[in-house]
Amino acid sequence: MRITIEIETKDLARFHQSLKRSRHVAQEADEADILDAAKQALDSAPLATAPTYVRKRIGGVQRLITMLEDDAWALPAPCRIDVLEALVYFSDPEDLIPDDIEVIGLLDDAIMLELLLRKLAPVLRAYADFCKFRDELAATRPATRHEYAASLARKRDALRARLGRSRRAA
């Protein structure tokens, strides 16, 4: 069965209002603390009993954490704040719908994650391209570590430039 939720502008405003606090926390809090809180929220989330549509969106949280922790990718600061904002919202058990309410407790998290993952789609695509390039590069075994690092840096810089263009266009 497929159920479609239509979110109107006034409803979106509630989500954006709720995100303001998350953005403030993302800018002020220690990144390691936010990552730890997101990992703990993932570990303690009642995913086994959560509906599939919730589980699918929450899977995006792990991708965001992995991307932030990837030193070779080194996500630029403006994009980092956007990702941290999503993690802060997800980690808050008392967001729009408290997470411990069975079946619907993670519904707001799933909706917010869907909105934020759409916003972060260019960043996630760039990161996926970087990971694919890194895997292919490792398979070809560059002659030296310096060549490997230089190739990765060139690819990362090109992908960051692409991100910059997409952010300016938005």
mmCIF file of C-alpha atoms in Angstrom:
data_model
loop_
_atom_site.group_PDB
_atom_site.id
_atom_site.type_symbol
_atom_site.label_atom_id
_atom_site.label_comp_id
_atom_site.label_asym_id
_atom_site.label_seq_id
_atom_site.Cartn_x
_atom_site.Cartn_y
_atom_site.Cartn_z
ATOM 1 C CA MET A 1 0.000 0.000 0.000
ATOM 2 C CA ARG A 2 1.265 3.448 -0.815
ATOM 3 C CA ILE A 3 0.250 6.457 1.263
ATOM 4 C CA THR A 4 1.236 9.901 0.117
ATOM 5 C CA ILE A 5 1.525 12.743 2.594
ATOM 6 C CA GLU A 6 1.060 16.183 1.157
ATOM 7 C CA ILE A 7 2.807 18.827 3.213
ATOM 8 C CA GLU A 8 1.468 22.319 2.681
ATOM 9 C CA THR A 9 3.458 25.513 3.084
ATOM 10 C CA LYS A 10 2.086 26.221 6.565
ATOM 11 C CA ASP A 11 2.998 22.682 7.630
ATOM 12 C CA LEU A 12 6.494 23.072 6.229
ATOM 13 C CA ALA A 13 6.801 26.265 8.257
ATOM 14 C CA ARG A 14 6.402 24.193 11.431
ATOM 15 C CA PHE A 15 9.258 21.939 10.373
ATOM 16 C CA HIS A 16 11.432 24.919 9.471
ATOM 17 C CA GLN A 17 10.667 26.533 12.823
ATOM 18 C CA SER A 18 11.684 23.359 14.580
ATOM 19 C CA LEU A 19 14.885 23.289 12.530
ATOM 20 C CA LYS A 20 15.928 26.750 13.736
ATOM 21 C CA ARG A 21 16.855 25.317 17.119
ATOM 22 C CA SER A 22 18.721 22.466 15.467
ATOM 23 C CA ARG A 23 20.696 24.918 13.315
ATOM 24 C CA HIS A 24 21.651 26.952 16.366
ATOM 25 C CA VAL A 25 22.830 23.822 18.191
ATOM 26 C CA ALA A 26 24.710 22.649 15.071
ATOM 27 C CA GLN A 27 26.596 25.950 14.939
ATOM 28 C CA GLU A 28 27.379 26.122 18.652
ATOM 29 C CA ALA A 29 27.860 22.545 19.861
ATOM 30 C CA ASP A 30 30.934 20.393 19.513
ATOM 31 C CA GLU A 31 30.746 18.306 16.338
ATOM 32 C CA ALA A 32 31.975 15.181 18.121
ATOM 33 C CA ASP A 33 29.134 15.519 20.643
ATOM 34 C CA ILE A 34 26.577 15.827 17.839
ATOM 35 C CA LEU A 35 27.990 12.757 16.100
ATOM 36 C CA ASP A 36 27.957 10.769 19.346
ATOM 37 C CA ALA A 37 24.349 11.811 20.021
ATOM 38 C CA ALA A 38 23.308 10.803 16.484
ATOM 39 C CA LYS A 39 25.001 7.414 16.840
ATOM 40 C CA GLN A 40 23.345 6.861 20.198
ATOM 41 C CA ALA A 41 19.950 7.881 18.748
ATOM 42 C CA LEU A 42 20.477 5.406 15.906
ATOM 43 C CA ASP A 43 21.400 2.653 18.346
ATOM 44 C CA SER A 44 18.440 3.320 20.623
ATOM 45 C CA ALA A 45 15.796 4.120 17.997
ATOM 46 C CA PRO A 46 12.995 1.558 17.942
ATOM 47 C CA LEU A 47 13.769 0.694 14.329
ATOM 48 C CA ALA A 48 12.693 -2.933 14.624
ATOM 49 C CA THR A 49 9.114 -1.842 15.210
ATOM 50 C CA ALA A 50 9.233 1.286 13.064
ATOM 51 C CA PRO A 51 7.395 1.304 9.752
ATOM 52 C CA THR A 52 9.493 0.701 6.639
ATOM 53 C CA TYR A 53 9.092 4.279 5.393
ATOM 54 C CA VAL A 54 10.687 5.470 8.638
ATOM 55 C CA ARG A 55 13.525 2.926 8.476
ATOM 56 C CA LYS A 56 14.357 3.923 4.896
ATOM 57 C CA ARG A 57 14.780 7.580 5.780
ATOM 58 C CA ILE A 58 16.679 6.892 8.965
ATOM 59 C CA GLY A 59 19.187 4.906 6.930
ATOM 60 C CA GLY A 60 20.252 8.292 5.577
ATOM 61 C CA VAL A 61 21.488 9.244 9.043
ATOM 62 C CA GLN A 62 24.263 6.643 8.831
ATOM 63 C CA ARG A 63 25.335 8.027 5.437
ATOM 64 C CA LEU A 64 25.517 11.531 6.910
ATOM 65 C CA ILE A 65 27.614 10.327 9.852
ATOM 66 C CA THR A 66 29.977 8.417 7.559
ATOM 67 C CA MET A 67 30.391 11.448 5.326
ATOM 68 C CA LEU A 68 31.220 13.741 8.258
ATOM 69 C CA GLU A 69 33.751 11.297 9.667
ATOM 70 C CA ASP A 70 35.555 10.798 6.345
ATOM 71 C CA ASP A 71 38.773 12.791 6.744
ATOM 72 C CA ALA A 72 39.685 12.403 3.085
ATOM 73 C CA TRP A 73 36.391 14.023 2.033
ATOM 74 C CA ALA A 74 36.682 16.878 4.551
ATOM 75 C CA LEU A 75 33.250 18.356 3.907
ATOM 76 C CA PRO A 76 33.379 22.196 3.713
ATOM 77 C CA ALA A 77 32.005 24.164 6.697
ATOM 78 C CA PRO A 78 28.712 25.432 5.182
ATOM 79 C CA CYS A 79 27.759 21.914 4.110
ATOM 80 C CA ARG A 80 28.913 20.492 7.470
ATOM 81 C CA ILE A 81 26.474 22.782 9.287
ATOM 82 C CA ASP A 82 23.610 21.556 7.083
ATOM 83 C CA VAL A 83 24.504 17.923 7.833
ATOM 84 C CA LEU A 84 24.974 18.586 11.546
ATOM 85 C CA GLU A 85 21.585 20.322 11.620
ATOM 86 C CA ALA A 86 19.949 17.149 10.306
ATOM 87 C CA LEU A 87 21.779 15.044 12.901
ATOM 88 C CA VAL A 88 20.799 17.382 15.745
ATOM 89 C CA TYR A 89 17.139 17.157 14.782
ATOM 90 C CA PHE A 90 17.287 13.380 14.503
ATOM 91 C CA SER A 91 19.043 13.087 17.883
ATOM 92 C CA ASP A 92 16.430 15.112 19.774
ATOM 93 C CA PRO A 93 13.998 12.619 21.379
ATOM 94 C CA GLU A 94 11.582 15.457 22.196
ATOM 95 C CA ASP A 95 11.217 16.930 18.709
ATOM 96 C CA LEU A 96 7.797 17.548 17.133
ATOM 97 C CA ILE A 97 6.596 14.032 18.022
ATOM 98 C CA PRO A 98 8.430 12.403 20.963
ATOM 99 C CA ASP A 99 10.356 9.414 19.633
ATOM 100 C CA ASP A 100 9.106 6.991 22.274
ATOM 101 C CA ILE A 101 5.501 7.106 20.996
ATOM 102 C CA GLU A 102 5.048 3.746 19.308
ATOM 103 C CA VAL A 103 4.583 3.688 15.507
ATOM 104 C CA ILE A 104 4.420 7.473 14.993
ATOM 105 C CA GLY A 105 7.259 8.673 17.247
ATOM 106 C CA LEU A 106 9.763 8.683 14.408
ATOM 107 C CA LEU A 107 7.338 9.961 11.776
ATOM 108 C CA ASP A 108 8.438 13.588 12.161
ATOM 109 C CA ASP A 109 12.070 12.457 12.010
ATOM 110 C CA ALA A 110 11.343 10.587 8.762
ATOM 111 C CA ILE A 111 9.609 13.633 7.254
ATOM 112 C CA MET A 112 12.362 15.984 8.367
ATOM 113 C CA LEU A 113 15.042 13.605 7.112
ATOM 114 C CA GLU A 114 13.279 13.352 3.758
ATOM 115 C CA LEU A 115 13.258 17.157 3.494
ATOM 116 C CA LEU A 116 16.880 17.486 4.609
ATOM 117 C CA LEU A 117 18.150 14.597 2.484
ATOM 118 C CA ARG A 118 16.554 16.236 -0.545
ATOM 119 C CA LYS A 119 18.288 19.492 0.375
ATOM 120 C CA LEU A 120 21.568 17.614 0.850
ATOM 121 C CA ALA A 121 21.189 15.515 -2.322
ATOM 122 C CA PRO A 122 23.982 17.358 -4.211
ATOM 123 C CA VAL A 123 26.341 16.850 -1.251
ATOM 124 C CA LEU A 124 25.449 13.176 -0.975
ATOM 125 C CA ARG A 125 25.903 12.676 -4.744
ATOM 126 C CA ALA A 126 29.293 14.398 -4.638
ATOM 127 C CA TYR A 127 30.347 12.228 -1.710
ATOM 128 C CA ALA A 128 29.175 9.067 -3.485
ATOM 129 C CA ASP A 129 31.195 10.126 -6.550
ATOM 130 C CA PHE A 130 34.232 10.741 -4.327
ATOM 131 C CA CYS A 131 33.905 7.307 -2.673
ATOM 132 C CA LYS A 132 33.550 5.597 -6.048
ATOM 133 C CA PHE A 133 36.621 7.434 -7.373
ATOM 134 C CA ARG A 134 38.608 6.539 -4.246
ATOM 135 C CA ASP A 135 37.679 2.850 -4.597
ATOM 136 C CA GLU A 136 38.621 2.830 -8.291
ATOM 137 C CA LEU A 137 41.856 4.675 -7.555
ATOM 138 C CA ALA A 138 42.785 2.189 -4.832
ATOM 139 C CA ALA A 139 42.162 -0.656 -7.273
ATOM 140 C CA THR A 140 44.570 0.852 -9.832
ATOM 141 C CA ARG A 141 47.254 1.256 -7.159
ATOM 142 C CA PRO A 142 49.030 4.536 -7.936
ATOM 143 C CA ALA A 143 52.816 4.318 -7.876
ATOM 144 C CA THR A 144 53.233 6.378 -4.710
ATOM 145 C CA ARG A 145 51.223 7.567 -1.739
ATOM 146 C CA HIS A 146 51.826 11.109 -2.945
ATOM 147 C CA GLU A 147 50.226 10.352 -6.324
ATOM 148 C CA TYR A 148 47.285 8.729 -4.573
ATOM 149 C CA ALA A 149 46.797 11.705 -2.245
ATOM 150 C CA ALA A 150 47.177 14.196 -5.105
ATOM 151 C CA SER A 151 44.621 12.367 -7.234
ATOM 152 C CA LEU A 152 42.167 12.262 -4.350
ATOM 153 C CA ALA A 153 42.693 15.952 -3.659
ATOM 154 C CA ARG A 154 42.082 16.892 -7.297
ATOM 155 C CA LYS A 155 38.858 14.876 -7.381
ATOM 156 C CA ARG A 156 37.701 16.300 -4.041
ATOM 157 C CA ASP A 157 38.420 19.852 -5.239
ATOM 158 C CA ALA A 158 36.510 19.284 -8.480
ATOM 159 C CA LEU A 159 33.532 17.887 -6.586
ATOM 160 C CA ARG A 160 33.638 20.781 -4.118
ATOM 161 C CA ALA A 161 33.632 23.224 -7.030
ATOM 162 C CA ARG A 162 30.566 21.428 -8.381
ATOM 163 C CA LEU A 163 28.933 21.742 -4.960
ATOM 164 C CA GLY A 164 29.731 25.441 -4.843
ATOM 165 C CA ARG A 165 28.077 25.964 -8.214
ATOM 166 C CA SER A 166 24.964 24.048 -7.177
ATOM 167 C CA ARG A 167 24.712 26.023 -3.889
ATOM 168 C CA ARG A 168 25.004 29.336 -5.750
ATOM 169 C CA ALA A 169 22.381 28.213 -8.265
ATOM 170 C CA ALA A 170 19.983 27.301 -5.452
#
